[in-house]
mmCIF file of C-alpha atoms in Angstrom:
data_model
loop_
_atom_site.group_PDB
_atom_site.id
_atom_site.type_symbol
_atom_site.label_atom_id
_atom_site.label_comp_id
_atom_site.label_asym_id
_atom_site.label_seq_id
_atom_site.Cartn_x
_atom_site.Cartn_y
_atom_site.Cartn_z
ATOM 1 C CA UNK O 68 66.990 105.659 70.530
ATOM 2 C CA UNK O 69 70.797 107.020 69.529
ATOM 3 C CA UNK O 70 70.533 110.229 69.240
ATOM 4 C CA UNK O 71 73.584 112.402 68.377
ATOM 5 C CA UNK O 72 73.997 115.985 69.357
ATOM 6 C CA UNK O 73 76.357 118.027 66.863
ATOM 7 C CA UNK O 74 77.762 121.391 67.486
ATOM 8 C CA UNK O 75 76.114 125.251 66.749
ATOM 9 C CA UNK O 76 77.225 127.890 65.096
ATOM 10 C CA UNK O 77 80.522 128.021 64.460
ATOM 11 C CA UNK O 78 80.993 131.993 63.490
ATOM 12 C CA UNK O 79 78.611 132.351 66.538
ATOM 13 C CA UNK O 80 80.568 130.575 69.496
ATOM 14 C CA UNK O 81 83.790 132.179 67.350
ATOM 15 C CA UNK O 82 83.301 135.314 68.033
ATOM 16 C CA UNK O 83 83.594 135.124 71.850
ATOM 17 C CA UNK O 84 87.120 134.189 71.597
ATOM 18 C CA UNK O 85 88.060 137.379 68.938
ATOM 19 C CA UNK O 86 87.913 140.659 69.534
ATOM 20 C CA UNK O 87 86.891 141.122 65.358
ATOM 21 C CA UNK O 88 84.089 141.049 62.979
ATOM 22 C CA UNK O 89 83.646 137.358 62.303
ATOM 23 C CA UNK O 90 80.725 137.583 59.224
ATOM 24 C CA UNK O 91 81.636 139.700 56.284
ATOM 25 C CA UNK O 92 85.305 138.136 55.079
ATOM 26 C CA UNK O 93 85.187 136.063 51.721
ATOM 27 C CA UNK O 94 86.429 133.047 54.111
ATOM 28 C CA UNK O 95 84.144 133.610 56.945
ATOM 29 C CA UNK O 96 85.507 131.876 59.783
ATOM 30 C CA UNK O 97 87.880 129.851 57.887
ATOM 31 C CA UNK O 98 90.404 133.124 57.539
ATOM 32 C CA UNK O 99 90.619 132.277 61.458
ATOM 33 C CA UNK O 100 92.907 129.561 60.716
ATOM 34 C CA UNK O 101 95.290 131.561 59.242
ATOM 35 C CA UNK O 102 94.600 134.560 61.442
ATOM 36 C CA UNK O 103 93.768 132.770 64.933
ATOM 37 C CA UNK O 104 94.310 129.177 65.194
ATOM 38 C CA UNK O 105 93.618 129.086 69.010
ATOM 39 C CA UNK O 106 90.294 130.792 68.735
ATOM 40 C CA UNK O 107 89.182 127.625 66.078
ATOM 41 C CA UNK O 108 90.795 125.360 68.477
ATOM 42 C CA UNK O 109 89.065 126.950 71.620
ATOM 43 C CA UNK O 110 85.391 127.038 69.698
ATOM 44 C CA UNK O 111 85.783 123.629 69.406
ATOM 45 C CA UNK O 112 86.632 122.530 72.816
ATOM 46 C CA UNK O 113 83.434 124.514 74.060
ATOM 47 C CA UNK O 114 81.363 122.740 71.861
ATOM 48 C CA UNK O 115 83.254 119.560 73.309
ATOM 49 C CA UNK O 116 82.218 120.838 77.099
ATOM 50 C CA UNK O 117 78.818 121.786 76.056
ATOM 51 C CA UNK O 118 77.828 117.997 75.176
ATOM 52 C CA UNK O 119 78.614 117.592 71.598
ATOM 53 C CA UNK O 120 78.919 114.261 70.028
ATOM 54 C CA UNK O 121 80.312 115.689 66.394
ATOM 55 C CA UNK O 122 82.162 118.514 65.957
ATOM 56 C CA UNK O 123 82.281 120.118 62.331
ATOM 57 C CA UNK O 124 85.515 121.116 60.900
ATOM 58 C CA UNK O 125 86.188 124.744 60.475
ATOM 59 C CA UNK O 126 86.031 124.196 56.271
ATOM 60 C CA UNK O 127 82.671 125.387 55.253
ATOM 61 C CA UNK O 128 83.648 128.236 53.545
ATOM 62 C CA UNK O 129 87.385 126.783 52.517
ATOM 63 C CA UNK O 130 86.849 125.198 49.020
ATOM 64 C CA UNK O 131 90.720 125.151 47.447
ATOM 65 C CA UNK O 132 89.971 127.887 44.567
ATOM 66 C CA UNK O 133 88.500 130.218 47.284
ATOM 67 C CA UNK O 134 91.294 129.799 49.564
ATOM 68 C CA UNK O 135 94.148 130.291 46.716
ATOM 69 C CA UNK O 136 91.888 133.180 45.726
ATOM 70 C CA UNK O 137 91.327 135.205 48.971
ATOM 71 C CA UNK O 138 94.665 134.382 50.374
ATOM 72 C CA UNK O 139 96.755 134.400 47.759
ATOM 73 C CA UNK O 140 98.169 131.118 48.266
ATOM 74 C CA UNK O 141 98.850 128.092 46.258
ATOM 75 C CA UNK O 142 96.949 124.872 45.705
ATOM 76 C CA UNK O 143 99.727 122.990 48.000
ATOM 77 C CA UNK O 144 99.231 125.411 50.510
ATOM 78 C CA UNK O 145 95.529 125.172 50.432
ATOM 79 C CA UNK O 146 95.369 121.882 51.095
ATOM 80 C CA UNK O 147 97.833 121.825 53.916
ATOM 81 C CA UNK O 148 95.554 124.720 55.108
ATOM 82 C CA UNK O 149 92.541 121.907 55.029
ATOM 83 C CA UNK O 150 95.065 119.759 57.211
ATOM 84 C CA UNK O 151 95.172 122.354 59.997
ATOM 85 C CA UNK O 152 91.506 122.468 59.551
ATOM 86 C CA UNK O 153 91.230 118.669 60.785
ATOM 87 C CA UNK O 154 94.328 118.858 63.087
ATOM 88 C CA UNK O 155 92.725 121.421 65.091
ATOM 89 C CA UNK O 156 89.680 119.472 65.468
ATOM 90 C CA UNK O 157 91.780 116.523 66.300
ATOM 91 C CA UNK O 158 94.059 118.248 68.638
ATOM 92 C CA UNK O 159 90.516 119.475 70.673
ATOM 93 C CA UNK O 160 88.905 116.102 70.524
ATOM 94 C CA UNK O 161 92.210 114.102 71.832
ATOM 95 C CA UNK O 162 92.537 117.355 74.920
ATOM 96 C CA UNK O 163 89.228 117.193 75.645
ATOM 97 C CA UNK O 164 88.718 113.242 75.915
ATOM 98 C CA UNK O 165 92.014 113.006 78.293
ATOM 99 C CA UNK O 166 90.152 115.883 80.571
ATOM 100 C CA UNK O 167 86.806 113.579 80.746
ATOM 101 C CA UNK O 168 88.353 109.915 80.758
ATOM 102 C CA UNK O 169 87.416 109.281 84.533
ATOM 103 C CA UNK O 170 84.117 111.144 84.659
ATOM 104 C CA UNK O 171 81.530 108.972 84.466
ATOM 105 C CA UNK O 172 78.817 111.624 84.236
ATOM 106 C CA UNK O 173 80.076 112.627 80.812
ATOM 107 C CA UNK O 174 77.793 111.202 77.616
ATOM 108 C CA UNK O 175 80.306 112.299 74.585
ATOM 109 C CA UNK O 176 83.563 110.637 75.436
ATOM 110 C CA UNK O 177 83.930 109.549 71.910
ATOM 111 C CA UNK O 178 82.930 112.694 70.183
ATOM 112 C CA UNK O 179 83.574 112.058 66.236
ATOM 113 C CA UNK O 180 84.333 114.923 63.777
ATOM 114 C CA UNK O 181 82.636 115.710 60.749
ATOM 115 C CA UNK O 182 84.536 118.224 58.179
ATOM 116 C CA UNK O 183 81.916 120.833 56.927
ATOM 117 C CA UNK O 184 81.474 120.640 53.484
ATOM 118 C CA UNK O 185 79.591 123.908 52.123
ATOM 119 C CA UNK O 186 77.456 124.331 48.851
ATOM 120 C CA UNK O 187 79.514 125.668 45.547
ATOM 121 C CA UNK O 188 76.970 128.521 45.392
ATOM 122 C CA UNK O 189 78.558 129.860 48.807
ATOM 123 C CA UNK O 190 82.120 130.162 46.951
ATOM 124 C CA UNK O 191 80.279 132.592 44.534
ATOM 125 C CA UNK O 192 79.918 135.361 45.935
ATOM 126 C CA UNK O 193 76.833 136.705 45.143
ATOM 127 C CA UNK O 194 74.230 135.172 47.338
ATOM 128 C CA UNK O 195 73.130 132.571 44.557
ATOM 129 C CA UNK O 196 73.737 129.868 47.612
ATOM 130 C CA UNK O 197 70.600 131.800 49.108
ATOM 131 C CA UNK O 198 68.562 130.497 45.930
ATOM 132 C CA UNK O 199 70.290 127.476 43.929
ATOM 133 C CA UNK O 200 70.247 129.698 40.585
ATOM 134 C CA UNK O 201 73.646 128.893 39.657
ATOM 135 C CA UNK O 202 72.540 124.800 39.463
ATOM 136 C CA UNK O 203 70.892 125.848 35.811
ATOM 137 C CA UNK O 204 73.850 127.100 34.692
ATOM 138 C CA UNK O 205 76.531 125.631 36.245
ATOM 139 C CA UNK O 206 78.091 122.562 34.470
ATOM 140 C CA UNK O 207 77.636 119.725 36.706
ATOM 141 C CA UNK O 208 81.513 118.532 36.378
ATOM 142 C CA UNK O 209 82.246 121.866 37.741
ATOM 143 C CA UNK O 210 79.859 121.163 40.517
ATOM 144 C CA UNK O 211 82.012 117.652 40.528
ATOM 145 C CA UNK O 212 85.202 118.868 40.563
ATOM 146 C CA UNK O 213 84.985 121.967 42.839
ATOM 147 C CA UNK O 214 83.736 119.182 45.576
ATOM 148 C CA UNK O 215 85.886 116.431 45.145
ATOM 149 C CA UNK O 216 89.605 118.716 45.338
ATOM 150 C CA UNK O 217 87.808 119.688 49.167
ATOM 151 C CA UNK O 218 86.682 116.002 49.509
ATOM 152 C CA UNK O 219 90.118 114.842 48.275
ATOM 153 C CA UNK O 220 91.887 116.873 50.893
ATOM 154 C CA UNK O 221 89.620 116.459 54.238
ATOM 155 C CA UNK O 222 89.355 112.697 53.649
ATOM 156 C CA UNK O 223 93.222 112.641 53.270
ATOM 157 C CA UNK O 224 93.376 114.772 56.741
ATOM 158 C CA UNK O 225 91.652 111.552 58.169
ATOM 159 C CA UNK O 226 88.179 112.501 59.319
ATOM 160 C CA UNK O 227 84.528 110.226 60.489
ATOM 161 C CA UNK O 228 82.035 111.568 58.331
ATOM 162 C CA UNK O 229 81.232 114.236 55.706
ATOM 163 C CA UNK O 230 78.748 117.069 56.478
ATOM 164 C CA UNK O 231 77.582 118.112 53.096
ATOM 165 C CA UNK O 232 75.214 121.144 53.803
ATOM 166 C CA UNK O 233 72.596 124.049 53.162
ATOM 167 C CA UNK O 234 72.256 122.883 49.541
ATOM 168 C CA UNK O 235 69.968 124.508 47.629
ATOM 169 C CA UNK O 236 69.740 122.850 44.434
ATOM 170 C CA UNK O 237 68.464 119.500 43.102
ATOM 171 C CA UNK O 238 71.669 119.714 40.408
ATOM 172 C CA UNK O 239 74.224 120.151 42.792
ATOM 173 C CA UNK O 240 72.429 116.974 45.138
ATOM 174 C CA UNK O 241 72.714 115.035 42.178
ATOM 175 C CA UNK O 242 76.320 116.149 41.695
ATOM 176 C CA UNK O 243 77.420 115.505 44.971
ATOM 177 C CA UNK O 244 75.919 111.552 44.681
ATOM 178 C CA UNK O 245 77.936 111.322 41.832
ATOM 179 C CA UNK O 246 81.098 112.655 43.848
ATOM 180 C CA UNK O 247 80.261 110.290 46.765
ATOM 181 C CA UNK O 248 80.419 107.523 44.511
ATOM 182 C CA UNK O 249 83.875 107.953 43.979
ATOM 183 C CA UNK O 250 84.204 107.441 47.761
ATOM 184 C CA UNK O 251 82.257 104.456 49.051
ATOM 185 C CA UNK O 252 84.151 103.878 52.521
ATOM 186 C CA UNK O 253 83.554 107.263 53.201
ATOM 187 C CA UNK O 254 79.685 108.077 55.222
ATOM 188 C CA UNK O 255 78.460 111.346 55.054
ATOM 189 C CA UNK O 256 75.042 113.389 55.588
ATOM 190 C CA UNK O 257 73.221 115.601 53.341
ATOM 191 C CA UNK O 258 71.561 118.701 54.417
ATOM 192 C CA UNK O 259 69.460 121.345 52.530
ATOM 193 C CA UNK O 260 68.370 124.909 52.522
ATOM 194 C CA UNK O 261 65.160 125.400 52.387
ATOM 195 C CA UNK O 262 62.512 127.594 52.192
ATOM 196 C CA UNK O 263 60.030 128.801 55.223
ATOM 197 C CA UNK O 264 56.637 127.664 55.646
ATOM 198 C CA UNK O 265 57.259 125.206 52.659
ATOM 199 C CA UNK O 266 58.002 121.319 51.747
ATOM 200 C CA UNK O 267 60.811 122.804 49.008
ATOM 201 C CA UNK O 268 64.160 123.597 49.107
ATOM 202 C CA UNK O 269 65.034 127.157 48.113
ATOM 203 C CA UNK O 270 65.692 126.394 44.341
ATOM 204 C CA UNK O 271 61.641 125.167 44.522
ATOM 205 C CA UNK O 272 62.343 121.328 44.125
ATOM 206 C CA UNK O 273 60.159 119.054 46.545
ATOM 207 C CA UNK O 274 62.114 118.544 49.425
ATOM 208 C CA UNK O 275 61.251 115.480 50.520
ATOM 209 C CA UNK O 276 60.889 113.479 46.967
ATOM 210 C CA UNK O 277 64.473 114.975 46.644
ATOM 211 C CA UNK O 278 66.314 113.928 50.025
ATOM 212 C CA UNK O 279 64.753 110.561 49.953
ATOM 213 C CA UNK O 280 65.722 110.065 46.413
ATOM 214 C CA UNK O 281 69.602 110.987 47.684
ATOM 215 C CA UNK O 282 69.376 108.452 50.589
ATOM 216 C CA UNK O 283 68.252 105.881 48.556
ATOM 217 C CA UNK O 284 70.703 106.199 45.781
ATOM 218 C CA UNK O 285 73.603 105.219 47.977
ATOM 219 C CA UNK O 286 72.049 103.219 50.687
ATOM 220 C CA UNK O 287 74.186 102.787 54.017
ATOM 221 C CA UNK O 288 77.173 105.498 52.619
ATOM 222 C CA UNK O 289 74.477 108.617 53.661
ATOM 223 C CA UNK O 290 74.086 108.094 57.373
ATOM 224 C CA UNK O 291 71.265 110.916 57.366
ATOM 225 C CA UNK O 292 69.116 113.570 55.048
ATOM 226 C CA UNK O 293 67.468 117.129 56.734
ATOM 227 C CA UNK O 294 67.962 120.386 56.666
ATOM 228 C CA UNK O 295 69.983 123.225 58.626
ATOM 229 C CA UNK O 296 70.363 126.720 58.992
ATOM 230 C CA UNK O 297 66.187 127.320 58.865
ATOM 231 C CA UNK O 298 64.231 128.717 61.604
ATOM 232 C CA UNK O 299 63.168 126.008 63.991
ATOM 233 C CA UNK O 300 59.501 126.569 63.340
ATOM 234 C CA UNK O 301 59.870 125.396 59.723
ATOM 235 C CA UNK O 302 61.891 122.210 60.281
ATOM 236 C CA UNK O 303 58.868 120.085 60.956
ATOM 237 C CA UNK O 304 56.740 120.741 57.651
ATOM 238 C CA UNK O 305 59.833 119.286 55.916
ATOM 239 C CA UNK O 306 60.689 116.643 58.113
ATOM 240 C CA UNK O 307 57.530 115.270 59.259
ATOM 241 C CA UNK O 308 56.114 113.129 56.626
ATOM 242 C CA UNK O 309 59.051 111.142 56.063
ATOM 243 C CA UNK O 310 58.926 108.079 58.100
ATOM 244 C CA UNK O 311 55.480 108.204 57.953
ATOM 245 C CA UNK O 312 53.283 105.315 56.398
ATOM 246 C CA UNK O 313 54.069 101.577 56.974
ATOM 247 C CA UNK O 314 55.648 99.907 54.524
ATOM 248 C CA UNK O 315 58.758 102.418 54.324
ATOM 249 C CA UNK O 316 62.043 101.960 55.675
ATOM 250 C CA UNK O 317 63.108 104.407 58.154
ATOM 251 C CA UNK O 318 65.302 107.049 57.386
ATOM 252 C CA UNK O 319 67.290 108.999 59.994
ATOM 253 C CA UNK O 320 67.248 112.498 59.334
ATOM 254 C CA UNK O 321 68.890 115.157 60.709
ATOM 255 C CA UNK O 322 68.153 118.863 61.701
ATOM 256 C CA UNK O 323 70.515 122.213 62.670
ATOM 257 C CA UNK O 324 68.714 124.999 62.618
ATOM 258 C CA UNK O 325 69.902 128.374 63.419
ATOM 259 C CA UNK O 326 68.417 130.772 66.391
ATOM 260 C CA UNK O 327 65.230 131.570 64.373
ATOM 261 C CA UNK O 328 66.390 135.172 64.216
ATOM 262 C CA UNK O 329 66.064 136.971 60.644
ATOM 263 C CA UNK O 330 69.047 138.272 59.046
ATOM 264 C CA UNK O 331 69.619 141.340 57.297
ATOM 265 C CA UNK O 332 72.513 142.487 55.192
ATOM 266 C CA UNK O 333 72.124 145.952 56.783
ATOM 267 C CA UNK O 334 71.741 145.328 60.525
ATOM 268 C CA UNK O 335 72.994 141.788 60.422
ATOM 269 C CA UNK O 336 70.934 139.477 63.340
ATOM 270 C CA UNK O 337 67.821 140.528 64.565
ATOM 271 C CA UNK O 338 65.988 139.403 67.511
ATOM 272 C CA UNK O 339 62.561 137.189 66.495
ATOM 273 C CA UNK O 340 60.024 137.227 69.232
ATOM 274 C CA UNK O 341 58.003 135.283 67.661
ATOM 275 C CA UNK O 342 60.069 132.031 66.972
ATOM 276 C CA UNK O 343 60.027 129.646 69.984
ATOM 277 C CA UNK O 344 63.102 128.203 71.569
ATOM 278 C CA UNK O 345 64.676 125.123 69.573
ATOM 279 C CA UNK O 346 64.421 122.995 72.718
ATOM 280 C CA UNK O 347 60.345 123.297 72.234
ATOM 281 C CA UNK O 348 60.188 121.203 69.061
ATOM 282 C CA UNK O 349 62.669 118.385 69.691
ATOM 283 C CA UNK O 350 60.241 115.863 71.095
ATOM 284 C CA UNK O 351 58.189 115.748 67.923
ATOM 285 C CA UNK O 352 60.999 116.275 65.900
ATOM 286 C CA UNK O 353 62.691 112.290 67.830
ATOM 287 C CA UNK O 354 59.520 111.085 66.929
ATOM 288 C CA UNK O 355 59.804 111.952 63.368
ATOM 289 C CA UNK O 356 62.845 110.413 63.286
ATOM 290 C CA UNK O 357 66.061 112.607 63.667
ATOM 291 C CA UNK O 358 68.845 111.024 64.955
ATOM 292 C CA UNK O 359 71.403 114.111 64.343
ATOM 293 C CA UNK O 360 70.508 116.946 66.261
ATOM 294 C CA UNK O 361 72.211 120.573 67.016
ATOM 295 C CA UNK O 362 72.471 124.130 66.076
ATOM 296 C CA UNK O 363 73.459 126.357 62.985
ATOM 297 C CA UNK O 364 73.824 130.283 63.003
ATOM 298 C CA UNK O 365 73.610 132.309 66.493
ATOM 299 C CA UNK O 366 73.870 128.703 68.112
ATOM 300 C CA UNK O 367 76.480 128.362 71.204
ATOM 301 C CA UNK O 368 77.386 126.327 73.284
ATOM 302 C CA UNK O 369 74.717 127.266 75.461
ATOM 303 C CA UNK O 370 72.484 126.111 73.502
ATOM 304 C CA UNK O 371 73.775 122.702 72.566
ATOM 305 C CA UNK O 372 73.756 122.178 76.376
ATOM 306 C CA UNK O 373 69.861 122.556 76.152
ATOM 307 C CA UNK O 374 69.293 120.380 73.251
ATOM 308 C CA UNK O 375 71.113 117.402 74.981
ATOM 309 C CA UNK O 376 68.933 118.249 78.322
ATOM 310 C CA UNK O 377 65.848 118.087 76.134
ATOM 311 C CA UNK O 378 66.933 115.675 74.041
ATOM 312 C CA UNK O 379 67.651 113.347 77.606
ATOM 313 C CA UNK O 380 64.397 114.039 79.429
ATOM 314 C CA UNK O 381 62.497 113.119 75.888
ATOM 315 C CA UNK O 382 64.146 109.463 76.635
ATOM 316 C CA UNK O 383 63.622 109.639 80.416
ATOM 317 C CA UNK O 384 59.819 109.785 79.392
ATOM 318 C CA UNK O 385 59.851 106.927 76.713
ATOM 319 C CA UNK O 386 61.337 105.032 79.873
ATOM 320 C CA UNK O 387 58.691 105.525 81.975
#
């Protein structure tokens, strides 16, 4: 069983390395590589130490019309900024696999890196990303082309994969196949936002007729389908029924949820008792199939550390 572990948070693991408010800008964390370079550059190298085998680029919130926007900048210089965004990954990557090259106790010696690709809704404003509203009344070559200038750029920067994530609508899914076309040496995963306690993502499409539709479409080019940024508790209702049944190819899926803590615009995180640790759910969640595996909001590196220890004494057992 391959199993690879991906980063957490990025804001989260961020903000130990800045003495600032990380949530809040237009840019979230992606003003950091303007404002901070070495703080991006240091998040990723502890995601590096902490086990990960794909790091995400610092780009989720950088789409080129929000960056010229927000930072009053030109197109050029928006997609140089989507450069450094990939350099600094690279530059972390290439440090931290010269550190490890003679340990032998080290698993992710060839981490790969992934550039974060975030929904439309996101660059919005207005917390439509929260609810896929704006895929009724968005035109889909807007979609289309406010995707492929980011895709353009990032696969120009020279990256492994494409980490297109929290969707939340079934027209911007269908967009983004369309974009992917356009692309067919280029792999990437899908990931969707979805609702709790539900088999839907959050614009009230079925979830999994949806992501298995995706994965279908372009056979081999989407290395995965899942879900992030959902409380861990609700990631196996989604995911479970996938591989299910004989007769159906397997599909690997992936899964980043975040801490399971609820946010509120007022008081920001708060603390869930209720939600169990991520760690608790990974052995059902291998056998269900996920082969990508790590952490989204309020997720350090701490935690990525756990989820490779679970995820290696899952296999330890299969072995026995």
């Amino acid at each position: 069983m391959n199993v690879k572990i991906l980063d957490g948070g990025f804001g989260a693991q961020l903000s130990t390395h800045v003495n600032e408010k990380v949530d809040g800008d237009p840019l979230w964390t992606s003003k950091f590589l303007v404002t901070n370079p070495n703080a991006v550059y240091a998040t990723h190298l502890d995601f590096l130490k902490a086990g990960a085998d794909i790091i995400e680029t610092n780009t989720y919130q950088a789409s080129i019309p929000s960056l010229m926007k927000h930072l009053s900048i030109s197109k050029e210089e928006s997609i140089k900024l989507l450069h450094k965004a990939v350099h600094l990954a690279k530059t972390a990557v290439n440090d931290y696999t010269k550190e490890v090259i003679n340990n032998n106790d080290v698993e992710n010696k060839n981490p790969m890196i992934v550039a974060s690709c975030g929904p439309y809704g996101a660059s919005l404003h207005d917390g439509s990303e929260y609810n896929g509203a704006y895929g009724k009344i968005t035109p889909r070559e807007n979609i289309i082309q406010w995707h492929k200038s980011r895709i353009d750029a990032i696969i120009n920067a020279g990256i492994d994969l494409l980490a297109l994530e929290t969707i939340p609508c079934y027209q911007e899914a269908e967009a983004i196949i369309e974009v992917l076309r356009e692309y067919p040496n280029t792999k990437a995963w899908l990931s969707f936002s979805c609702e709790k306690n539900t088999q839907k993502i959050v614009d009230g499409s079925n979830f999994q007729e949806l992501s298995t539709r995706c994965y279908k479409t372009l056979p081999g080019q989407i290395v995965a389908i899942g879900v992030n940024c959902i409380a861990p508790k609700d990631v196996t209702p989604l995911l479970k029924n996938i591989n299910m049944g004989s007769g159906n190819d397997f599909i690997p899926l992936i899964a980043y949820p975040n801490s399971g803590e609820i946010y509120s615009p007022n008081e920001g995180w708060i603390k869930n008792e209720s939600c169990a640790p991520l760690e608790s759910f990974i052995p059902e969640w291998l056998e269900f199939g996920i082969r990508y595996l790590g952490g989204c909001c309020r997720m350090y590196a701490e935690n990525i550390k756990s989820i490779r220890k679970a995820v290696n004494n899952f296999k330890k057992s299969k072995e026995q």
